[in-house]
Short mmCIF file of C-alpha atoms and ligand atoms in Angstrom, two decimals:
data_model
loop_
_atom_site.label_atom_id
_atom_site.label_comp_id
_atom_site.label_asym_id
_atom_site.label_seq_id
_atom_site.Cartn_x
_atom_site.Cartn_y
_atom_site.Cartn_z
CA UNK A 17 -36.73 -343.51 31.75
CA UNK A 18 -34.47 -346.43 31.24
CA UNK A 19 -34.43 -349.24 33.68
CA UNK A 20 -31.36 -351.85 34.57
CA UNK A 21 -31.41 -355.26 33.01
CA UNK A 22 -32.10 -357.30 36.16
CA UNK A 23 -35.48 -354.98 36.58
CA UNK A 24 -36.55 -355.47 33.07
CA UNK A 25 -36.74 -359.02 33.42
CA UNK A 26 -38.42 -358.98 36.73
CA UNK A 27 -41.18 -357.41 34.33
CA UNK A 28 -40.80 -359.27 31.61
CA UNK A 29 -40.95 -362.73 33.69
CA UNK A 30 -44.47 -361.13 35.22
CA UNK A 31 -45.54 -362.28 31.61
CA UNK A 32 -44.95 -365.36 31.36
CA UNK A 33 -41.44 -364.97 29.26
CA UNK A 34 -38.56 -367.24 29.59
CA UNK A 35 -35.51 -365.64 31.60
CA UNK A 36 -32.37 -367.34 33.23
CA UNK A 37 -32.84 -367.27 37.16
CA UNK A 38 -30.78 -364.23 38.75
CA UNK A 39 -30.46 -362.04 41.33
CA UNK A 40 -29.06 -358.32 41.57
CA UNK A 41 -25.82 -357.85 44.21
CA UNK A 42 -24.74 -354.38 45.14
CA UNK A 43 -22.15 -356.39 47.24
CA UNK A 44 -19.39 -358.64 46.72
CA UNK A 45 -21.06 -360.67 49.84
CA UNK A 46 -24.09 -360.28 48.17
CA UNK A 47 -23.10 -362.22 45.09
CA UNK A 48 -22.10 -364.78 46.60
CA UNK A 49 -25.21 -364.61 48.54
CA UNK A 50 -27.12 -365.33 44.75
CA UNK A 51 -24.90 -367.61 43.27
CA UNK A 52 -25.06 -369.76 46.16
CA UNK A 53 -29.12 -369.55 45.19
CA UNK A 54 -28.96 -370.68 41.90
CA UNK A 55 -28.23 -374.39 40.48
CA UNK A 56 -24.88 -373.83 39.35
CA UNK A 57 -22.02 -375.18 38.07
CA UNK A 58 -22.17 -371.76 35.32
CA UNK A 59 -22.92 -368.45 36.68
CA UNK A 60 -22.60 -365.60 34.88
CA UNK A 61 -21.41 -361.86 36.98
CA UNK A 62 -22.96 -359.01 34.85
CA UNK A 63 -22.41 -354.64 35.56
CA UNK A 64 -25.74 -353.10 35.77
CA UNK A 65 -25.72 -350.09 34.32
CA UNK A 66 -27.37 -348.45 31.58
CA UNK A 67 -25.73 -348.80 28.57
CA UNK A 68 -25.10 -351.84 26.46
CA UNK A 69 -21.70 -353.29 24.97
CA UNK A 70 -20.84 -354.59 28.26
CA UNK A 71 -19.51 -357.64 27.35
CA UNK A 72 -16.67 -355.85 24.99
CA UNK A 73 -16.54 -353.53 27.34
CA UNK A 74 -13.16 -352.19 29.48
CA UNK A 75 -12.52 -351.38 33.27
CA UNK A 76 -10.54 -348.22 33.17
CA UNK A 77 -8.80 -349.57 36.61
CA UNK A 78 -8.07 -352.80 35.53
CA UNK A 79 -5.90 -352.62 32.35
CA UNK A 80 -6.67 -353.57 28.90
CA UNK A 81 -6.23 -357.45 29.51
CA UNK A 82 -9.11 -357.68 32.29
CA UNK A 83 -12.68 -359.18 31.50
CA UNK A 84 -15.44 -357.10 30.00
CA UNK A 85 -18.47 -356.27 32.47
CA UNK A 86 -20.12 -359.99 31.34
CA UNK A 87 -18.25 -362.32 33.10
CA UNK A 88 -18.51 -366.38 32.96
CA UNK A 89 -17.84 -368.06 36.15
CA UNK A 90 -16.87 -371.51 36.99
CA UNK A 91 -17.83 -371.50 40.75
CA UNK A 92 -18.97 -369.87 43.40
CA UNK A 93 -15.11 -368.60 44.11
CA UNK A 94 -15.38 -367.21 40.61
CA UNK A 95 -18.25 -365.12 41.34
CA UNK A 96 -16.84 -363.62 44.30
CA UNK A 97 -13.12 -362.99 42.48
CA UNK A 98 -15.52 -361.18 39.22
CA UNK A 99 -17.89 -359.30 41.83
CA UNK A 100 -14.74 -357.76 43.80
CA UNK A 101 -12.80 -356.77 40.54
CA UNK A 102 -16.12 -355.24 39.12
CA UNK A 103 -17.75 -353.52 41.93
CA UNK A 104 -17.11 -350.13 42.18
CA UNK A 105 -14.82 -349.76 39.21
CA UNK A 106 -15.34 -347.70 35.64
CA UNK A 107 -16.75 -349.72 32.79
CA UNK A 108 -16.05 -348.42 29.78
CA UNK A 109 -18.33 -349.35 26.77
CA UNK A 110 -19.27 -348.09 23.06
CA UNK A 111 -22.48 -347.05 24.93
CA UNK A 112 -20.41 -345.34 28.15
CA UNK A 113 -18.76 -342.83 26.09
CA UNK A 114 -14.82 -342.41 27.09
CA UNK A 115 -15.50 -341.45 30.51
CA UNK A 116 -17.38 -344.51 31.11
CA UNK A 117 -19.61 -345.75 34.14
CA UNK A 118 -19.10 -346.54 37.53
CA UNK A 119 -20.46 -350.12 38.52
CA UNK A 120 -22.71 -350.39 41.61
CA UNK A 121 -25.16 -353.27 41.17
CA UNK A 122 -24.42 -356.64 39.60
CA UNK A 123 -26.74 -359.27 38.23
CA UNK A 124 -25.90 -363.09 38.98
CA UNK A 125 -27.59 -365.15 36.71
CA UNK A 126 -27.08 -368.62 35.46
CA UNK A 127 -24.82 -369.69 32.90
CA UNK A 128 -26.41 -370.86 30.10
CA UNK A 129 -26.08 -373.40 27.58
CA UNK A 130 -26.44 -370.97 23.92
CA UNK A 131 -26.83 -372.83 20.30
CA UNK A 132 -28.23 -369.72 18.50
CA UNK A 133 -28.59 -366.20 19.51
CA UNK A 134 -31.57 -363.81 18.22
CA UNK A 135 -32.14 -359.97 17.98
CA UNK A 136 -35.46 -358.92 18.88
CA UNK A 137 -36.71 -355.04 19.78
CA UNK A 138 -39.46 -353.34 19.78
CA UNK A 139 -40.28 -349.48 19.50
CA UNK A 140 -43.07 -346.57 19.11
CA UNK A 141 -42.02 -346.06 15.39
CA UNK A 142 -43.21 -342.27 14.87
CA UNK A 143 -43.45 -341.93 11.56
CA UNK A 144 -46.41 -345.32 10.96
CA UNK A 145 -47.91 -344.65 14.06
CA UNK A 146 -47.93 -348.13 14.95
CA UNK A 147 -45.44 -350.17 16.82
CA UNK A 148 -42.70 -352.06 15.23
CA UNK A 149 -41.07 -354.86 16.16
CA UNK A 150 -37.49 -355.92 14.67
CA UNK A 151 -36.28 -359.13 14.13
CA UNK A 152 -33.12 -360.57 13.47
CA UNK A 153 -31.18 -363.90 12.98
CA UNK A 154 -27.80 -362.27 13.61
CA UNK A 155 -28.11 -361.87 17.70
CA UNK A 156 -25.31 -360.71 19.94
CA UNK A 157 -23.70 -358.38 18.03
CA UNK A 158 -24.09 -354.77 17.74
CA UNK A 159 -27.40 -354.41 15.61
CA UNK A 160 -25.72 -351.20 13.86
CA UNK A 161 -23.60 -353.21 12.41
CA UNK A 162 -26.06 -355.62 10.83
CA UNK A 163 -27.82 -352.65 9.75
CA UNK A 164 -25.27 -351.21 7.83
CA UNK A 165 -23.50 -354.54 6.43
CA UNK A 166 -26.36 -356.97 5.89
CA UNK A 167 -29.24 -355.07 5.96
CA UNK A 168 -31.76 -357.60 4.58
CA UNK A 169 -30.92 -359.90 7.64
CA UNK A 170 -33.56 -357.52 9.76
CA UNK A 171 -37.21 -357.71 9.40
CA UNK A 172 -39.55 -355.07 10.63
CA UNK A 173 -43.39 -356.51 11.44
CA UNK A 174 -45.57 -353.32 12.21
CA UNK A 175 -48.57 -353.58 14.50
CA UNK A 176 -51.51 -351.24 14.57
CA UNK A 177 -52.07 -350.89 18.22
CA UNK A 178 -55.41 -350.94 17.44
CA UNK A 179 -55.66 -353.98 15.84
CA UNK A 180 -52.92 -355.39 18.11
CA UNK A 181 -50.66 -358.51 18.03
CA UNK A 182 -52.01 -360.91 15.73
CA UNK A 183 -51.67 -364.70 14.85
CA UNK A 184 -50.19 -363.92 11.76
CA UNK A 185 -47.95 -361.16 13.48
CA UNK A 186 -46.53 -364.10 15.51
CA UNK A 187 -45.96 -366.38 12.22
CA UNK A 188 -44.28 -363.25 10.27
CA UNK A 189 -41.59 -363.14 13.40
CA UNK A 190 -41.12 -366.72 14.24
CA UNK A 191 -40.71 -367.19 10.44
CA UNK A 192 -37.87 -364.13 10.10
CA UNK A 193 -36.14 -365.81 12.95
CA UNK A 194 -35.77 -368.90 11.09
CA UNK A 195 -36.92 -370.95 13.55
CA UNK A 196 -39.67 -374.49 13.16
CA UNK A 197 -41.56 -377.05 15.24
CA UNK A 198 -41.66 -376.25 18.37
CA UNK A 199 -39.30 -373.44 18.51
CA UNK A 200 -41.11 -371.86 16.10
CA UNK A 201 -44.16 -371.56 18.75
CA UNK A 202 -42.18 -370.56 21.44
CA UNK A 203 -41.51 -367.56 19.43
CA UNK A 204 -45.30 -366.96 18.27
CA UNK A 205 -46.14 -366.78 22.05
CA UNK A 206 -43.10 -364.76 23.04
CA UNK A 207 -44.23 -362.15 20.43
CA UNK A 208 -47.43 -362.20 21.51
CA UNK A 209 -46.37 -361.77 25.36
CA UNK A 210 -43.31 -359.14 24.82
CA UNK A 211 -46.24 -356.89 22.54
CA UNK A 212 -48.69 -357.29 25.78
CA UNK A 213 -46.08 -356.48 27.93
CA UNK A 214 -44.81 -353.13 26.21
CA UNK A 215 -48.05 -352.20 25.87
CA UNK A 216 -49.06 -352.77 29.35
CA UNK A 217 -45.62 -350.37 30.68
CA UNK A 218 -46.03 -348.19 28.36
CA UNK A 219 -42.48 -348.87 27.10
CA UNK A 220 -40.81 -346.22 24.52
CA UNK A 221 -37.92 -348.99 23.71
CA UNK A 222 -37.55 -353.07 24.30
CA UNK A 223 -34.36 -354.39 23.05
CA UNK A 224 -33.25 -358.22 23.51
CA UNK A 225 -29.76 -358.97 22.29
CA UNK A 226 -29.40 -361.97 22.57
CA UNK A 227 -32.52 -364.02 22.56
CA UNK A 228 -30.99 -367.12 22.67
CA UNK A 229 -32.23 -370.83 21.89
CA UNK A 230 -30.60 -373.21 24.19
CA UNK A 231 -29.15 -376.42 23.42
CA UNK A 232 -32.17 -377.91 24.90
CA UNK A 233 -34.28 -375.94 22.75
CA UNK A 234 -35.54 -373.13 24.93
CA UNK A 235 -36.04 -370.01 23.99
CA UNK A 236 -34.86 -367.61 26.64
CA UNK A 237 -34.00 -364.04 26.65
CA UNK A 238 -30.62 -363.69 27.78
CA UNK A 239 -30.12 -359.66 27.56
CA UNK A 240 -32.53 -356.56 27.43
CA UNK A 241 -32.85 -353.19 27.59
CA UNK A 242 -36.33 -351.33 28.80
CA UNK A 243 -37.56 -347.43 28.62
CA UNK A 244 -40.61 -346.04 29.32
CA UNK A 245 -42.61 -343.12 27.78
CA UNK A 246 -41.53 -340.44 30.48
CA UNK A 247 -44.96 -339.07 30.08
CA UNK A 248 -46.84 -342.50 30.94
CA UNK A 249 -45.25 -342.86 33.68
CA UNK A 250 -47.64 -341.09 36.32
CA UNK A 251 -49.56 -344.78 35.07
CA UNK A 252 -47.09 -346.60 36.72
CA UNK A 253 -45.94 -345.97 40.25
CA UNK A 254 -44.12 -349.37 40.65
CA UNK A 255 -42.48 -348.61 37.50
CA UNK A 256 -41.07 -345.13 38.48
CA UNK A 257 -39.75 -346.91 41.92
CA UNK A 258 -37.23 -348.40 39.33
CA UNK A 259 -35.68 -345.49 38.53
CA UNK A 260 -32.07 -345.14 39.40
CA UNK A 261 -31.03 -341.02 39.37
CA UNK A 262 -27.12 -342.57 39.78
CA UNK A 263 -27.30 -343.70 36.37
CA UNK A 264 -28.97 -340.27 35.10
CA UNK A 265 -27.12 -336.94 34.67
CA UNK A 266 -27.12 -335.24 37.98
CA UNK A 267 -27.97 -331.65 36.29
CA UNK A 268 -31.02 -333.59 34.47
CA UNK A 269 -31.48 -335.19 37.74
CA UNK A 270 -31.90 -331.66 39.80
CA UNK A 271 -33.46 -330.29 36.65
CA UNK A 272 -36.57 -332.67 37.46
CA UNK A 273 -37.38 -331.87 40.63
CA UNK A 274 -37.94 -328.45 39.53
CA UNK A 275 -39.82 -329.72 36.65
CA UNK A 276 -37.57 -328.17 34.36
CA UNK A 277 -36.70 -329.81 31.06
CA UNK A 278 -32.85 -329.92 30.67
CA UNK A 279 -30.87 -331.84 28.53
CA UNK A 280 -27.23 -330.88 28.80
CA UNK A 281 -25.20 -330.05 25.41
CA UNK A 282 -21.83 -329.17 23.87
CA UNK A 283 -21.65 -325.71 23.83
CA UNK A 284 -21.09 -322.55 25.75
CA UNK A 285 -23.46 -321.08 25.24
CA UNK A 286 -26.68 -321.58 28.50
CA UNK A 287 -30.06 -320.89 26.85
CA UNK A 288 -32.91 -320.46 29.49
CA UNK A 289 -36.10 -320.64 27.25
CA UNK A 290 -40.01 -320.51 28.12
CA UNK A 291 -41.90 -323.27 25.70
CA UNK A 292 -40.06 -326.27 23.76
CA UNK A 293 -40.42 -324.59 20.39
CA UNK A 294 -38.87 -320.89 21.21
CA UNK A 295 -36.24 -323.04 23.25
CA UNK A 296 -35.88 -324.92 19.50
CA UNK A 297 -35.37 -321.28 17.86
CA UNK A 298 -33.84 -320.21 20.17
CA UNK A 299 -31.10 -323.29 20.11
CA UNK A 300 -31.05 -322.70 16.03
CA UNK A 301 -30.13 -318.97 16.06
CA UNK A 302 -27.48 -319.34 18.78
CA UNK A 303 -25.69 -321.56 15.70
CA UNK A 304 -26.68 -319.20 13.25
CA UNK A 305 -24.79 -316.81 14.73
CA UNK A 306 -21.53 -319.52 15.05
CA UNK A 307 -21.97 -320.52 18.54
CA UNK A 308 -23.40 -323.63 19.89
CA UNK A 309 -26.22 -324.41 22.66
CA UNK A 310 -24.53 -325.40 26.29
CA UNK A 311 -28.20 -326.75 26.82
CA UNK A 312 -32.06 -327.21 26.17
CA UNK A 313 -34.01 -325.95 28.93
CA UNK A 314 -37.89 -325.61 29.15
CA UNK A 315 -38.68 -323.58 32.17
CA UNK A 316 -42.31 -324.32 31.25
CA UNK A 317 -45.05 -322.04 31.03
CA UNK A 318 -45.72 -320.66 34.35
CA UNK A 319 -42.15 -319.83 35.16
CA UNK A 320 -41.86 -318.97 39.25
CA UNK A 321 -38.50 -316.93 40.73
CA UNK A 322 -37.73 -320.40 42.40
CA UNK A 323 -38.03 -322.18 39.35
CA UNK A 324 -36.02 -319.26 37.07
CA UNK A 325 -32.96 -319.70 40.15
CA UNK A 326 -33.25 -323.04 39.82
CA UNK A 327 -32.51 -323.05 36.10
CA UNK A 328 -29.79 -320.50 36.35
CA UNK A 329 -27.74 -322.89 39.22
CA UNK A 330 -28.26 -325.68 37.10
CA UNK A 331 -26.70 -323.64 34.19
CA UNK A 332 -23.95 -322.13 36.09
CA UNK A 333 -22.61 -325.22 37.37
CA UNK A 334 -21.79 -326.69 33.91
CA UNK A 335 -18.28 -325.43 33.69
CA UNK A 336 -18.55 -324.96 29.91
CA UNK A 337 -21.45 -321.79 30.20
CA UNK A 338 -19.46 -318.81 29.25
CA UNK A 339 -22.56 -317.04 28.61
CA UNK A 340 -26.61 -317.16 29.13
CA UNK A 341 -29.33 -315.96 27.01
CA UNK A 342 -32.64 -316.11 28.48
CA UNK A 343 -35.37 -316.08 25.69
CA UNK A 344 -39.16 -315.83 27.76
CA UNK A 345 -42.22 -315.07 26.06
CA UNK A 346 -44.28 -313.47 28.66
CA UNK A 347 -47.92 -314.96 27.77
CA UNK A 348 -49.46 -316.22 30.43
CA UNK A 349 -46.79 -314.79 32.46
CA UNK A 350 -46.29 -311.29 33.07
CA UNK A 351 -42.78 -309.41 31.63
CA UNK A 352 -42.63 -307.49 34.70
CA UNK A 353 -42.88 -310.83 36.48
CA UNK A 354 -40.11 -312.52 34.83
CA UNK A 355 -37.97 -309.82 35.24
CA UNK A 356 -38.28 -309.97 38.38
CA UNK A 357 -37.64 -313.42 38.56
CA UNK A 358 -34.46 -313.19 36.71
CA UNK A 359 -32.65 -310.26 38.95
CA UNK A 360 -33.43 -311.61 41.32
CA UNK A 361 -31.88 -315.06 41.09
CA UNK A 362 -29.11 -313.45 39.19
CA UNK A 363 -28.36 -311.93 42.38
CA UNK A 364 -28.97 -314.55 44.53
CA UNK A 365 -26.92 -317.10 42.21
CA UNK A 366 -23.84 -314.58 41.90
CA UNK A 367 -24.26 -314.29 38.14
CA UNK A 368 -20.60 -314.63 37.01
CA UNK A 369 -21.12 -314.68 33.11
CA UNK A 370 -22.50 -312.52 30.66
CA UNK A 371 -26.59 -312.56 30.34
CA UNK A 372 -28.33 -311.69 27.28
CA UNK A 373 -31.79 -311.29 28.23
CA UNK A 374 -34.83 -311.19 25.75
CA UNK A 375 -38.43 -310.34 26.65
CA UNK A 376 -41.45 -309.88 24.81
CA UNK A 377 -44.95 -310.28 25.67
CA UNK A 378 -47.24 -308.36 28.06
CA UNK A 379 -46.10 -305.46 30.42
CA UNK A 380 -42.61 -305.51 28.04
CA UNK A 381 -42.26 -301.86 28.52
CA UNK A 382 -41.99 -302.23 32.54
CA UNK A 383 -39.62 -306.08 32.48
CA UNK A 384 -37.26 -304.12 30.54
CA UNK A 385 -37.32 -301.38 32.90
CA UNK A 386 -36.27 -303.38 36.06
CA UNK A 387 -34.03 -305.01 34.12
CA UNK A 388 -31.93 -301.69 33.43
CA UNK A 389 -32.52 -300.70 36.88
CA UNK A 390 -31.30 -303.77 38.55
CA UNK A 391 -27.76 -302.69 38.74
CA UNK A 392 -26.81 -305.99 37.29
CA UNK A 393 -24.93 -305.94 33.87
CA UNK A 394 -27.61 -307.27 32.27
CA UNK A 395 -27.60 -307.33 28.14
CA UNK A 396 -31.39 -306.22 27.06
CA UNK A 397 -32.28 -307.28 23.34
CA UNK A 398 -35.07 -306.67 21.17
CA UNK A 399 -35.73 -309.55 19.19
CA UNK A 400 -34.31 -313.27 19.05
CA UNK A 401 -32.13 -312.40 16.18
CA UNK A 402 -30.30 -309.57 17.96
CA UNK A 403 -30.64 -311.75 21.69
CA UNK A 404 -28.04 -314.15 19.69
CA UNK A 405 -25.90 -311.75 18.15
CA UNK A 406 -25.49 -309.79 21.42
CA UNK A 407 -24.60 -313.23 23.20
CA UNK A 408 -22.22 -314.57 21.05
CA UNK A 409 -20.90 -310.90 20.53
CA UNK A 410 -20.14 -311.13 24.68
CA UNK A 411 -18.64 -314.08 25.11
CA UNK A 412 -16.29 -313.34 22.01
CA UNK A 413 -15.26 -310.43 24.10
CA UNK A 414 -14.88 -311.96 27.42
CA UNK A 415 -12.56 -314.45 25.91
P1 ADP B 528 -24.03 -356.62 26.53
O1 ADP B 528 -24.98 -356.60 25.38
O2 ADP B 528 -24.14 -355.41 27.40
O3 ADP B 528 -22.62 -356.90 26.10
P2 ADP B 528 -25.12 -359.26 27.18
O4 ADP B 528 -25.96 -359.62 28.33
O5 ADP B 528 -25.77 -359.26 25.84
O6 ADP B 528 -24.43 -357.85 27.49
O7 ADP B 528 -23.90 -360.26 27.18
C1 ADP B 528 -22.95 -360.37 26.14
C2 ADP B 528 -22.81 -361.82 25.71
O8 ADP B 528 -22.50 -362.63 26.83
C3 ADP B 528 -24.10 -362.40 25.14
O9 ADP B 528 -24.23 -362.16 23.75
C4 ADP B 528 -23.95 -363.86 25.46
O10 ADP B 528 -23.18 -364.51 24.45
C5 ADP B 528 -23.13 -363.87 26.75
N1 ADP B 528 -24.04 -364.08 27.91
C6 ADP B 528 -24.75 -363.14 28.56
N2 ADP B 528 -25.50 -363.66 29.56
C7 ADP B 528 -25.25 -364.99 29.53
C8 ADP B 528 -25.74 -366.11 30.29
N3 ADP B 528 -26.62 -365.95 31.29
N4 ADP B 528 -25.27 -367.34 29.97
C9 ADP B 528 -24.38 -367.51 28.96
N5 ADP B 528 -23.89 -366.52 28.21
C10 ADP B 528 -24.32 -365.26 28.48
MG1 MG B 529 -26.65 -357.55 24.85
#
């Protein structure tokens, strides 16, 4: 789950760490409302959504001269012009993809005085086991870039979480970033602070871009970017009250509260699948066979008929299905059960595409048998290999 800027450094402040004051406006009245709270004379107007590249970003409505979605103001008038031309208008960034997203909530912060910016993140890095957090001296920029084009300007300290941070953890970092005297233990402590506080959340992903020194030699972080380990997150109540669904894809959205797991795809092909790993075969063969996945989706092990309609609406109403397979290996579920399940919300849902429909497990015999009887023109198949074949076959025809 991925959380907007102004909410990550609400948490991140809760530690200790140094953040610009700033207030989140989901009104143009609003904004001025914050500006008028902070110090002035610099404020700066910033989208909230979430995805990065804001700054370069474009409003689709506004023309290709317009400001980005990070927008220096001079005075409170400033604010209010930037909040009205951003509110409710289509930011589109290298993030967004081309259809971009629609801007609801601002951030007001102060403007603030930069003399170096930073690039500091911090992940669950899967393949040590340990945590690793990723230093750079080349902040502001898209980290991709320094990846690819300077590569030895980004330093990777790994942590053994059960070890944890370390003094010399803190050195390693504030050394990479170049940085002495007192700066340089600013940084130790901010290390030491950021790794307590992605612990603590149970964060997947912390990204700061920039983390700036100011002129007066503060280290502050200017930008971030938060997600949290889906599954830690019945740890965290006040951290799920973050979550904005307008920012997530509505089918995923609807997909949740069914506890289905969904993640929408490119293809045309709808799989409805019982376990991640057959819905990972299942996913595979579809392209062995030349066609390509419309979608993952997990309908979990004890698959009800509310649940199975549930995943065939959310299918259907992707405009790109021109077919379903439904791949369920009755284990602790029943075939007879499932088949059930499926004519009946194939009924109920007005099923208008062809369905492939693969079953094995216990009572086979008799899920295949009110399957055929159903009156539906439902495809039976025998094995994955021939479930994909027969799919692809159909929607070659119907086209
Ligand atoms: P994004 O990464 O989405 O483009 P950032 O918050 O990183 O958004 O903003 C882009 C750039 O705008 C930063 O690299 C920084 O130079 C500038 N900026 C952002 N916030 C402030 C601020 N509070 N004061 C001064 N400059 C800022
Ligand atoms: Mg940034």
């Amino acid at each position: 789950m991925n959380i907007h800027e102004y909410q990550a450094k609400e948490q991140l402040a809760k530690y200790g760490i140094g953040i610009p004051a700033g207030h989140a406006a989901l009104t143009v009245d609003e904004a001025v409302e914050a500006a008028e709270k902070l110090p002035g004379p610099l404020y700066v107007v910033k989208a909230q959504i979430h995805a990065g590249g804001r700054g370069k970003g474009k409003f689709k409505e506004l023309g290709p001269d317009a400001s980005g979605g990070v927008r220096l103001s001079k005075s409170v008038d400033a604010v209010r012009d930037n909040a009205t031309e951003m509110l409710g208008n289509t930011l589109v960034t290298i993030q967004t993809g081309d259809e971009g997203k629609q801007v609801n909530r601002l951030y007001v912060t102060d403007g603030v005085d930069i003399a170096e910016e930073y690039y500091l993140s911090m992940l669950v890095d899967r393949a040590t086991g340990r945590i690793a957090m990723i230093v750079s001296t080349e902040g502001g920029m898209d980290i991709e870039d320094v990846a690819h084009n300077t590569p030895e300007k980004i330093k990777t300290i790994t942590i053994d979480p059960a070890q944890g941070f370390m003094p010399h953890h803190g050195r390693s970092m504030a050394f990479a970033l170049g940085l002495s005297g007192d700066l340089n233990k600013q940084a130790q402590k901010l290390g030491k602070q950021l790794y307590t506080a992605f612990t603590d959340m149970d964060c997947e992903m912390l990204e700061i871009n920039p983390l700036v020194e100011t002129k007066d030699a503060q280290l502050l972080v200017l930008d971030t970017k938060m997600s949290f380990d889906g599954n830690a997150l019945m740890r965290h109540p006040n951290l799920m009250e973050l979550r904005d669904v307008t920012e997530e894809d509505p089918a995923e959205v609807e997909a949740s509260k069914y506890d289905l797991a969904y993640i929408k795809l490119d293809g045309n092909i709808g799989c409805m699948v019982n376990g991640a790993g057959l819905a990972m075969a299942t996913m595979d063969i579809i392209k062995l066979n030349g066609a390509f996945p419309a979608n993952f989706l997990d309908v979990g092990g004890g698959a009800t008929t509310e649940k199975v309609t549930a995943a065939f609406k959310i299918i259907l109403a992707d405009p790109a299905v021109e077919g379903i397979l439904v791949n369920i290996f009755g284990g602790i579920m029943k075939c007879d059960i499932i088949a059930e399940g499926i004519v009946t919300a194939a009924k109920e849902v007005d099923l208008s595409v062809p369905l492939v429909v693969r079953l094995e497990g216990t009572n086979v015999a008799k899920g295949k048998e009110i399957l055929a009887n159903s009156g539906l023109p439902i495809v039976s198949a025998d094995d994955l290999g021939d479930a994909a074949k027969k799919i692809v076959a159909q929607v070659k025809d119907a086209a």
